mmCIF file of C-alpha atoms in Angstrom:
data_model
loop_
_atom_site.group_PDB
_atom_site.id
_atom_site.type_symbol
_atom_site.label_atom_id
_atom_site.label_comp_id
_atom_site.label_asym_id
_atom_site.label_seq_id
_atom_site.Cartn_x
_atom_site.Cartn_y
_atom_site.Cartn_z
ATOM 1 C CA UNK A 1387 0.000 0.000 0.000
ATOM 2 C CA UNK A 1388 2.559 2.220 -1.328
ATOM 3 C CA UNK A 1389 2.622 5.709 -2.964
ATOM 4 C CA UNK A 1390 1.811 5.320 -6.784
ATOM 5 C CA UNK A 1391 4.443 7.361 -8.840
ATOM 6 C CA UNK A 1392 2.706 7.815 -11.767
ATOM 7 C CA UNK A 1393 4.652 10.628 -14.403
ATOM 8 C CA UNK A 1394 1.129 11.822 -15.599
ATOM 9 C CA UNK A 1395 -0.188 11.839 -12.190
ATOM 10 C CA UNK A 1396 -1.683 14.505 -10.387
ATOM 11 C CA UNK A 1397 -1.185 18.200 -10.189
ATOM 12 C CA UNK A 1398 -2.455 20.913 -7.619
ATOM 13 C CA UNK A 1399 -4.369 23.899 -9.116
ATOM 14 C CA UNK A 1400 -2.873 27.350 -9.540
ATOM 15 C CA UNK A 1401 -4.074 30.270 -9.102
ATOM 16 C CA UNK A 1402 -2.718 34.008 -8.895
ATOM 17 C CA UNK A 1403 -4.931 34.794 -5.485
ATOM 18 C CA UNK A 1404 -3.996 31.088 -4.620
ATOM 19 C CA UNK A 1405 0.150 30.526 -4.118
ATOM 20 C CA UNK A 1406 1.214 27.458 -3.536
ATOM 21 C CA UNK A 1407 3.181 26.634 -0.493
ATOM 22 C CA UNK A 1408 6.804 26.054 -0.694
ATOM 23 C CA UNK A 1409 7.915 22.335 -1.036
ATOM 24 C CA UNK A 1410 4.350 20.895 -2.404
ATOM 25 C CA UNK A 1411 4.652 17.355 -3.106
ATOM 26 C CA UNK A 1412 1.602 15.770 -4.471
ATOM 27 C CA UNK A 1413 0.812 12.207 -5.577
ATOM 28 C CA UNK A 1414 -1.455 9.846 -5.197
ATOM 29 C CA UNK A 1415 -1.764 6.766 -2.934
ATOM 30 C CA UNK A 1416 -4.520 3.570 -2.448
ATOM 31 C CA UNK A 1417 -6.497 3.099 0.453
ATOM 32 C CA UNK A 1418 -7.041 -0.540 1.646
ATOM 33 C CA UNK A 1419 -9.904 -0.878 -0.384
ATOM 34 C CA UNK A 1420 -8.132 0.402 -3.515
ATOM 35 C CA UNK A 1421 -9.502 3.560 -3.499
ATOM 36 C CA UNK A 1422 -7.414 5.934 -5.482
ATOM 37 C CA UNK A 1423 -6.692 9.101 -3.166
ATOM 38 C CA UNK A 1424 -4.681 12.207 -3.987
ATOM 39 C CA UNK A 1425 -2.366 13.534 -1.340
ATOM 40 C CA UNK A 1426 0.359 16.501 -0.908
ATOM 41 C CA UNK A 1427 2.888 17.129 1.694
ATOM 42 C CA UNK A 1428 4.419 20.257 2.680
ATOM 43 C CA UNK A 1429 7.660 20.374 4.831
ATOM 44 C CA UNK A 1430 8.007 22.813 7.763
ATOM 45 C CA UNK A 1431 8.916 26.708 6.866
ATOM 46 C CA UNK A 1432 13.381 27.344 6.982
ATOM 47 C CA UNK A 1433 14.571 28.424 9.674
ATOM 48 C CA UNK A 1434 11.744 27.610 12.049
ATOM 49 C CA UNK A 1435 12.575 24.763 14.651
ATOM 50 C CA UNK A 1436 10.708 21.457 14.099
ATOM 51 C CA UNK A 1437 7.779 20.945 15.758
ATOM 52 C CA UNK A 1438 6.084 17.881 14.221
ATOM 53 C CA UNK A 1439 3.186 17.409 11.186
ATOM 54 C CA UNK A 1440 -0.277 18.325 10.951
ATOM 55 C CA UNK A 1441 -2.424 16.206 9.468
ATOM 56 C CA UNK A 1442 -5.215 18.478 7.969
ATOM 57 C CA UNK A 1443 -8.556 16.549 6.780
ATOM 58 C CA UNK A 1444 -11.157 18.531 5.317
ATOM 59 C CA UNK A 1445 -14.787 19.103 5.127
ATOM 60 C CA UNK A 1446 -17.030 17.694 2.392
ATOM 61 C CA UNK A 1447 -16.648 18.940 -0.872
ATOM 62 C CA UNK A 1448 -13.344 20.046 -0.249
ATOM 63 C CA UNK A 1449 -10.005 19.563 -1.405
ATOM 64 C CA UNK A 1450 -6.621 20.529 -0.927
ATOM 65 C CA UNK A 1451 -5.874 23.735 -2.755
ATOM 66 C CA UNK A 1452 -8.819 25.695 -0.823
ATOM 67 C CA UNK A 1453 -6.825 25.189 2.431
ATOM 68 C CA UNK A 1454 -2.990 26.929 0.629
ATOM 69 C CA UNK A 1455 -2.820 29.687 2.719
ATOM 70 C CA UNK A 1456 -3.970 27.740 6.036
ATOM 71 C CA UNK A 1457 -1.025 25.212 5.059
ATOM 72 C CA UNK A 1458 1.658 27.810 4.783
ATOM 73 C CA UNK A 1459 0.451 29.074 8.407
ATOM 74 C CA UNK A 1460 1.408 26.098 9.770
ATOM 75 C CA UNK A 1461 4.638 25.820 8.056
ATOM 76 C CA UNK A 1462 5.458 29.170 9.212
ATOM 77 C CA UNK A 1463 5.055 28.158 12.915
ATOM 78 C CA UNK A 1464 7.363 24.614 12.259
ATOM 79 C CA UNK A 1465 4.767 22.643 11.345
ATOM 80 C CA UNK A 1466 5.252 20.184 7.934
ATOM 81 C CA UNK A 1467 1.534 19.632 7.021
ATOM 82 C CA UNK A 1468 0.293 16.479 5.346
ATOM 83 C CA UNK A 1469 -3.339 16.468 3.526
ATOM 84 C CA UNK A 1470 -5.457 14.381 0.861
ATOM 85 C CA UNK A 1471 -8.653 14.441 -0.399
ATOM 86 C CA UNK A 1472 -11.325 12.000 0.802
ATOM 87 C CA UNK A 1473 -12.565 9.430 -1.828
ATOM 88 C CA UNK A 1474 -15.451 11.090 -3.931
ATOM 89 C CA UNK A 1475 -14.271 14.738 -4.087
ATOM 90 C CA UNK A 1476 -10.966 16.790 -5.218
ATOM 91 C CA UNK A 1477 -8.594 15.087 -6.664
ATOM 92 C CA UNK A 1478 -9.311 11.565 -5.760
ATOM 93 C CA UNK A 1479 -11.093 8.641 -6.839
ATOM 94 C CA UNK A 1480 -15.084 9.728 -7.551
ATOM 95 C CA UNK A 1481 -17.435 6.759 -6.489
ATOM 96 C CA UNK A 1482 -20.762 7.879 -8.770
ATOM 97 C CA UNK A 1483 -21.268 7.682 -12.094
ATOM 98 C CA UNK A 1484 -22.087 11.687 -12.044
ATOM 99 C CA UNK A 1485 -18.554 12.921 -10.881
ATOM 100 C CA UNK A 1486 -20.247 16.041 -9.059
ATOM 101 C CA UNK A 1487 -22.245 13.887 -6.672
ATOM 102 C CA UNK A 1488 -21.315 13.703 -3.436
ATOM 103 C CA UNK A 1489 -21.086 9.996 -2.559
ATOM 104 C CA UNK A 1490 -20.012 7.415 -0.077
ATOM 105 C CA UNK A 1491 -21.033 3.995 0.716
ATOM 106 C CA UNK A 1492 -20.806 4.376 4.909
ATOM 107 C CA UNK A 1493 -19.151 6.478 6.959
ATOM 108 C CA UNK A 1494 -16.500 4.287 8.292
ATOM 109 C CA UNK A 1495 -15.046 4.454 4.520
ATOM 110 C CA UNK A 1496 -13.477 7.830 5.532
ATOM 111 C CA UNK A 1497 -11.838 5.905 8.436
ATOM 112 C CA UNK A 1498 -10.207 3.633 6.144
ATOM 113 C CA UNK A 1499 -8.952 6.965 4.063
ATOM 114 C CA UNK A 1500 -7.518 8.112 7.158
ATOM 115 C CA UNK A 1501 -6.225 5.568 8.323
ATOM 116 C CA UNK A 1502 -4.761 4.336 5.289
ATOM 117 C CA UNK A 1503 -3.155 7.944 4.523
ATOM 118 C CA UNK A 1504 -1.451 7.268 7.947
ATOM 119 C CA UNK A 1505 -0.356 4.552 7.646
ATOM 120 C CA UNK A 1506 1.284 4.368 4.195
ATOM 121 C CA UNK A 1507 2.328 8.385 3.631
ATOM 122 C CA UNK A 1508 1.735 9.848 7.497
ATOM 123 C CA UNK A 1509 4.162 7.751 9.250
ATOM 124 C CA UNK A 1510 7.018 6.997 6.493
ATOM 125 C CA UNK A 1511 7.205 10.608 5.156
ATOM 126 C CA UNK A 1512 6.474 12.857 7.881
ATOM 127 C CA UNK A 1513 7.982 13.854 11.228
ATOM 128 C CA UNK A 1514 6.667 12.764 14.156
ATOM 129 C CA UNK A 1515 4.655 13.999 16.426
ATOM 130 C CA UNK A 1516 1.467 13.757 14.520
ATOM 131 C CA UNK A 1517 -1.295 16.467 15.219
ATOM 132 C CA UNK A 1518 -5.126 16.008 13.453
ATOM 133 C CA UNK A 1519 -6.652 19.196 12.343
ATOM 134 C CA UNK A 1520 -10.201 18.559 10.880
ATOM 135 C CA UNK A 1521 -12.947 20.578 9.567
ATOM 136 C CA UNK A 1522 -16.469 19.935 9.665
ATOM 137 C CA UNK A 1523 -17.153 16.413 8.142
ATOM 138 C CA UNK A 1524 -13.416 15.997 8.664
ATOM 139 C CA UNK A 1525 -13.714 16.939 12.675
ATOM 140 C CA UNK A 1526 -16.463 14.157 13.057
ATOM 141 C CA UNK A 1527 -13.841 11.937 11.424
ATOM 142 C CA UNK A 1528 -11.631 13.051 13.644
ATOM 143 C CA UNK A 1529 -12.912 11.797 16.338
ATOM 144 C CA UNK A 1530 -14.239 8.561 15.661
ATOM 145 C CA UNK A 1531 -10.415 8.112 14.774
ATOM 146 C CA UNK A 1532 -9.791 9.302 18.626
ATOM 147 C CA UNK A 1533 -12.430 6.438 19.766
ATOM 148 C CA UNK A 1534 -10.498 3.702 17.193
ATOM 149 C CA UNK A 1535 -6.754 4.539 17.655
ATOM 150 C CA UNK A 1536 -5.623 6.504 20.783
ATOM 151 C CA UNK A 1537 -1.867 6.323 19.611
ATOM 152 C CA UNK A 1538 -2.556 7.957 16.131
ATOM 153 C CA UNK A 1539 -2.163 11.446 16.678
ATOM 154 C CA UNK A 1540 -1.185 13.767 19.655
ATOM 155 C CA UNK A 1541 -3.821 15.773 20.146
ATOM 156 C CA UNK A 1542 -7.026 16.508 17.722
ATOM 157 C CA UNK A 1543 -8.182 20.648 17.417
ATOM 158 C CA UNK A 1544 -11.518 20.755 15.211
ATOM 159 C CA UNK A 1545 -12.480 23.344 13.297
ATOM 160 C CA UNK A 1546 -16.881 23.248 13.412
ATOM 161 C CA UNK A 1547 -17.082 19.806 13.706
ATOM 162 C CA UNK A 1548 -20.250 18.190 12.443
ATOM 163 C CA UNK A 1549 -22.088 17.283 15.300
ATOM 164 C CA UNK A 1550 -25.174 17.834 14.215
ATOM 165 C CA UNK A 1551 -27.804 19.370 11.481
ATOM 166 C CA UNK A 1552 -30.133 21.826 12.899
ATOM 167 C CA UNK A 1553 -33.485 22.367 12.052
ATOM 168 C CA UNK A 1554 -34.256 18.403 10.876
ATOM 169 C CA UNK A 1555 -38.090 17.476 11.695
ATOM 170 C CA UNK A 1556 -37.584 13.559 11.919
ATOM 171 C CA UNK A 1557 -34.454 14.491 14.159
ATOM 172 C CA UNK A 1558 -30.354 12.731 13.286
ATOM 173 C CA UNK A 1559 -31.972 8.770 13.854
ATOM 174 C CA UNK A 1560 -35.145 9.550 11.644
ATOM 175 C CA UNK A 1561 -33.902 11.209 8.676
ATOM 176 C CA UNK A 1562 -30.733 8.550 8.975
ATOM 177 C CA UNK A 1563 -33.366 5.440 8.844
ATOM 178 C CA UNK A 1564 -35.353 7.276 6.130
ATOM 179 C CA UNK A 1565 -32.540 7.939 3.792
ATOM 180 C CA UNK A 1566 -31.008 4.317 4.641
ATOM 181 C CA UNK A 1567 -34.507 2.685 3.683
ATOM 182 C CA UNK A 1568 -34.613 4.689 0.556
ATOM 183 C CA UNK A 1569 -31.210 3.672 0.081
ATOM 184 C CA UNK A 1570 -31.771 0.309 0.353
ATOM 185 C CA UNK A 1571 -34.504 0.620 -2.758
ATOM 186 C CA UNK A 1572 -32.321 2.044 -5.297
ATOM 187 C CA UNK A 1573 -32.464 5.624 -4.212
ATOM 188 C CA UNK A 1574 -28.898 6.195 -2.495
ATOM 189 C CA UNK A 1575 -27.602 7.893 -5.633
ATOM 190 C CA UNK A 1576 -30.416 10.431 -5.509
ATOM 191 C CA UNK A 1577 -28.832 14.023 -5.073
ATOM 192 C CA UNK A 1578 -30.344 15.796 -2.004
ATOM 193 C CA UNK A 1579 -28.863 18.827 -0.106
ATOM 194 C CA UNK A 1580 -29.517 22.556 0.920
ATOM 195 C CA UNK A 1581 -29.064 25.839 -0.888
ATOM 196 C CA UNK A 1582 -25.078 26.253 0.667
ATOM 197 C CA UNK A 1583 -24.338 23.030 -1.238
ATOM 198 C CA UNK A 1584 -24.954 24.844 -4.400
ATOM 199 C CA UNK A 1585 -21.188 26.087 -6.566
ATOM 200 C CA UNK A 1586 -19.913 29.157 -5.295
ATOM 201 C CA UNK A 1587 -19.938 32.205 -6.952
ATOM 202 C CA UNK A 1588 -19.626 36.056 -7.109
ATOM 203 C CA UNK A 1589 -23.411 36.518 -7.062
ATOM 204 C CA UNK A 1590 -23.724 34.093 -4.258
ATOM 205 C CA UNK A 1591 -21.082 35.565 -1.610
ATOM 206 C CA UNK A 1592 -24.069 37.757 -0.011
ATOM 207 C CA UNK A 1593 -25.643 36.305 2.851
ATOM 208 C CA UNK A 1594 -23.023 32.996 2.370
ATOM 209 C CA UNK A 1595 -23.289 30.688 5.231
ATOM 210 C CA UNK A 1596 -19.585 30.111 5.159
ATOM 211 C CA UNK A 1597 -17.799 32.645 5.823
ATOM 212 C CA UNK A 1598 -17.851 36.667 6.127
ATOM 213 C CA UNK A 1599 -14.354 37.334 4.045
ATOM 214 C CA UNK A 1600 -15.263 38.399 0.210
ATOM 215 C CA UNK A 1601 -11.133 37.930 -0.845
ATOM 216 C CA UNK A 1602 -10.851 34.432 0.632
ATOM 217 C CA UNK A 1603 -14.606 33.245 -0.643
ATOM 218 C CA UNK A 1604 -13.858 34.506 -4.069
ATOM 219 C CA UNK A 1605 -10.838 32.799 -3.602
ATOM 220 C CA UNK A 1606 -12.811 29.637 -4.349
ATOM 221 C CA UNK A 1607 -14.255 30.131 -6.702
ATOM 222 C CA UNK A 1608 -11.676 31.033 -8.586
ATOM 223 C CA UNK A 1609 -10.011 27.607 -8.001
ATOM 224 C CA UNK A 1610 -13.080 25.854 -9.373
ATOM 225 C CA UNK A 1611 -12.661 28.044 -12.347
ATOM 226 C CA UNK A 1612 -9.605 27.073 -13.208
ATOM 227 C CA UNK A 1613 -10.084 23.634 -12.393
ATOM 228 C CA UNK A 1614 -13.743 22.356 -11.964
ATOM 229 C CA UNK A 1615 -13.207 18.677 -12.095
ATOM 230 C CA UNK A 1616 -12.255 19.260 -8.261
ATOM 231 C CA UNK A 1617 -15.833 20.326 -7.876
ATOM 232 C CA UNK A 1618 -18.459 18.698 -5.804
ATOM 233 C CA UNK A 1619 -22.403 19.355 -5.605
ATOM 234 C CA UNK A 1620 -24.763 17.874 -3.728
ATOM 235 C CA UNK A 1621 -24.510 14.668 -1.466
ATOM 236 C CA UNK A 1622 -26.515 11.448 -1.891
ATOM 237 C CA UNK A 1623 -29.280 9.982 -0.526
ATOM 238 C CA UNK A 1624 -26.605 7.045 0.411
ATOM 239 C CA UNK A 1625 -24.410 9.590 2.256
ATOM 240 C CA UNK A 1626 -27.214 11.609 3.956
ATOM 241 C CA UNK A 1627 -27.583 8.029 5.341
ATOM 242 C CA UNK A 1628 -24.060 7.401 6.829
ATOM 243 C CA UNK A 1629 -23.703 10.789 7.828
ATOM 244 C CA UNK A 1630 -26.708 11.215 10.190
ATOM 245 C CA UNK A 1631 -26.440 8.201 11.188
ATOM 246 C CA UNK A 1632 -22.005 9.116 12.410
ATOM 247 C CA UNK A 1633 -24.163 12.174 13.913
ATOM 248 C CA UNK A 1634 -26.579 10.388 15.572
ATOM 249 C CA UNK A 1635 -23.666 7.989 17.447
ATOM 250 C CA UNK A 1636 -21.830 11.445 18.239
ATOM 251 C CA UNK A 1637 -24.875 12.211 20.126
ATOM 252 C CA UNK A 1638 -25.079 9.152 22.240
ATOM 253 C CA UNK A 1639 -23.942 9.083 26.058
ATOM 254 C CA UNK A 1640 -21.267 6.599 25.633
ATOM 255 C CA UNK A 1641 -19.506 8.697 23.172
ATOM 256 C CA UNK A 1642 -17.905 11.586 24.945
ATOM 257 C CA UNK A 1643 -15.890 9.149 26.827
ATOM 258 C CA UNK A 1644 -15.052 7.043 24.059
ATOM 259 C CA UNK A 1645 -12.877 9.814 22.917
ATOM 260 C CA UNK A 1646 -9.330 9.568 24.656
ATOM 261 C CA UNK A 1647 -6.924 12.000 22.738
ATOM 262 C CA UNK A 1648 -6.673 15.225 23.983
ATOM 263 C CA UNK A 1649 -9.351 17.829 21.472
ATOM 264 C CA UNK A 1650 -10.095 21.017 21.246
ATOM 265 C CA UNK A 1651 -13.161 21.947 19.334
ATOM 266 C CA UNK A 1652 -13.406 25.590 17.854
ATOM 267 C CA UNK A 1653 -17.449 26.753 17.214
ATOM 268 C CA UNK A 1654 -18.251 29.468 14.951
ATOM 269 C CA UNK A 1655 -20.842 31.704 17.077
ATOM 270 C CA UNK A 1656 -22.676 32.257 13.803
ATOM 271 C CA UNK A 1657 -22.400 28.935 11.838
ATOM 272 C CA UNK A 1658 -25.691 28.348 9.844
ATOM 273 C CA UNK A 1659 -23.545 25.233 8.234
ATOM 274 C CA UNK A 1660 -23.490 22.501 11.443
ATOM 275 C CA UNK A 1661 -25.010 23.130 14.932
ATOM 276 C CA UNK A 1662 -22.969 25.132 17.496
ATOM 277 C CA UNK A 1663 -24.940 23.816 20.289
ATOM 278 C CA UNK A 1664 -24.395 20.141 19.460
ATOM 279 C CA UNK A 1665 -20.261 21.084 19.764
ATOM 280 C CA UNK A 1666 -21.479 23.197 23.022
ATOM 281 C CA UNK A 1667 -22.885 20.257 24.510
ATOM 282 C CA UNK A 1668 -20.095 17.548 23.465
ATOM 283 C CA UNK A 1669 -17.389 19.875 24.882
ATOM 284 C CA UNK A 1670 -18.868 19.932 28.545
ATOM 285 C CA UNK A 1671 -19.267 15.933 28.096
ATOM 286 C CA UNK A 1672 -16.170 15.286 26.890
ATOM 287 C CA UNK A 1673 -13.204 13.919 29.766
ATOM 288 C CA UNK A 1674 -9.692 14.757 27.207
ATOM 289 C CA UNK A 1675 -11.519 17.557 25.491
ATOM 290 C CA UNK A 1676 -13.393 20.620 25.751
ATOM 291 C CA UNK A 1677 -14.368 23.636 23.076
ATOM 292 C CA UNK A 1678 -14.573 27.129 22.410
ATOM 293 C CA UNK A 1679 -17.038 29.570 20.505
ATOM 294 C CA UNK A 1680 -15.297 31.866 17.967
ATOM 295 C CA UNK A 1681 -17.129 35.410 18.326
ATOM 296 C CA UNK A 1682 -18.031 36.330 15.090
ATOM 297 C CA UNK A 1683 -17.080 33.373 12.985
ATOM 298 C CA UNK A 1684 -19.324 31.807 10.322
ATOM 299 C CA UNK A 1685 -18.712 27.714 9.740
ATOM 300 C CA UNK A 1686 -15.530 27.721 7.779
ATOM 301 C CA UNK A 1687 -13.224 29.550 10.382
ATOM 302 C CA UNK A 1688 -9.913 29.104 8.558
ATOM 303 C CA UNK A 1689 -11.515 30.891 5.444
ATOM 304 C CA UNK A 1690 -13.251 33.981 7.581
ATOM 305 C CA UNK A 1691 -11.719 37.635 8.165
ATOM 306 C CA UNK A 1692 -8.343 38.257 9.878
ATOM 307 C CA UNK A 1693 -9.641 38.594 13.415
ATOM 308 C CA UNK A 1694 -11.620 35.145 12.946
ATOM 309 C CA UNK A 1695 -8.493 33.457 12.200
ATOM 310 C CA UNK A 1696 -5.866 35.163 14.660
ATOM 311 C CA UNK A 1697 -8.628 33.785 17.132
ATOM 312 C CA UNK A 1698 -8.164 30.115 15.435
ATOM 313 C CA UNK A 1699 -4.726 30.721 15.564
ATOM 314 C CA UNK A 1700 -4.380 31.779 18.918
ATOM 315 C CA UNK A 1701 -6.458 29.429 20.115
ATOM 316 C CA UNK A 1702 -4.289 26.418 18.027
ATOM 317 C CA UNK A 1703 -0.950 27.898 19.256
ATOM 318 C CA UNK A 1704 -2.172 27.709 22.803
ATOM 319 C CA UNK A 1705 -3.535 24.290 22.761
ATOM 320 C CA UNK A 1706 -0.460 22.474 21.245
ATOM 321 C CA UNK A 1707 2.255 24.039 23.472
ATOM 322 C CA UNK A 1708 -0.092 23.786 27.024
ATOM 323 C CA UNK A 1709 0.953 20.047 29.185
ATOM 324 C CA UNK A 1710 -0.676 17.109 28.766
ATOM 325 C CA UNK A 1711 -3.228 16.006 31.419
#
């Protein structure tokens, strides 16, 4: 389960607005289940001491040129940062027949993206100590990783996790056993979704769920422009099912102390994306973890204004220096 090295292989988008970090490697590799992932690595900023790797796993839809100037934060504080894409979106392997669905069998698929990534690029290819920075979708995963595999990573900081969906009549369980029955009778590749699942663009930044800053939003769209086969739309029927149903478990009493690794969850105060009380309530569960509420923020925190993000920041820089427990 090695690296493929592949001379026509993959390539990370360019943009003017969008530099590229210094020392981008990019490739792909194959999950256990042959899955065809894309990955990059990015080594630590000269002349900064070495402080480890972040291991940065995204949100859905997502892939790894939106988070550039994120990346080159860490590397500026010593961090080397290692990131893919999960299986049906960016760069890596689509699993529908319409490449802008977003699709996944079950949940615990993403596991076996993570953990293959860390087992077969993480550990040979990156220094020690390992630290998992996940957004949204990608902070859920995060922590189901923290319930399978305490030894993984050092510490997990989560960026909005998805908790939970407000405002969802049948509740997580319900709409999970309704999409899973419909599922079940041909209906899982059925797009579904909300309005902030449609393709940004310039007419759509007012009143954007995701985040407040014009620059970095148009930002996006201007990497789909110039390469929209990393686009993703709306999820299916089959992954509403395995995502409420990863929701629904988050929500259950035995799983704040399931977690073990010490996690810090960040909220955004005004996220209309996942449910800030659902993070609220798993951070004064939780034994190794607890969370904080961004003032201000909107759901993606590492794409909002300059005072959203020295608050990430300051909040990150805090949490990975302070003693263990």
């Amino acid at each position: 389960m090695n690296a493929i090295v592949d001379p026509n292989g993959p390539t990370l988008a360019v943009v003017p607005s969008n530099p590229v970090p210094e020392g981008a490697r990019v490739g792909y590799f194959e999950a256990t289940d042959r899955t065809r992932l894309r990955y990059a690595l990015f080594p630590r900023q000269r002349d900064t001491p070495p402080r480890g790797t972040v291991c940065l796993i995204h949100g859905r839809a997502e892939y790894i040129e939106k988070y550039f100037e994120t990346i080159t934060d860490f590397q500026k504080r010593g961090f080397a940062v290692a990131t893919f894409d999960w299986r049906g979106q960016g760069g890596s392997q689509r699993l529908a027949g319409t490449k802008r669905l977003g699709h996944v069998r079950d949940f615990s698929d993403y596991w076996v993206d993570l953990s293959s990534f860390h087992r077969s690029i993480l550990l040979p290819d990156s220094p020690a100590p390992y630290y998992l920075v996940g957004h949204s979708m990608g902070g859920l995963v995060a922590l189901n990783a923290g319930i399978r595999d305490r030894m993984m990573f050092e510490r997990l900081f989560l960026s909005a996790p998805m908790l939970a969906i407000d405002g969802q009549p049948l509740g997580l369980n319900g709409t999970a056993a309704l999409a899973r029955v419909l599922s079940w009778v041909g209906l899982g590749r059925l797009p579904v979704g909300r309005s902030t699942d449609r393709q940004q663009s310039e007419k759509s930044f007012a009143g954007n769920p995701l985040t407040s800053d014009r620059a970095r939003y148009m930002r996006a769209v201007e990497i789909i422009a110039a390469r929209p086969d990393l686009a993703v739309g709306s999820p299916s029927l089959r992954w509403v099912a395995a995502a409420f149903r990863a929701m629904a478990e988050a929500g259950t009493d035995q799983f704040p102390g399931s977690v073990r690794i010490p996690t810090l969850m960040l909220a955004a105060a005004r996220d209309r994306v996942v449910s800030t009380p659902a993070i609220e309530t798993l951070g004064l569960r939780m034994r190794t973890g607890r969370h904080l509420v961004i003032a201000g923020a909107q759901h993606e925190m590492f794409m909002d204004t300059n005072p959203v993000r020295g608050q990430v920041f300051a909040a990150f820089d805090a949490f990975v220096t302070e003693p263990s427990v």
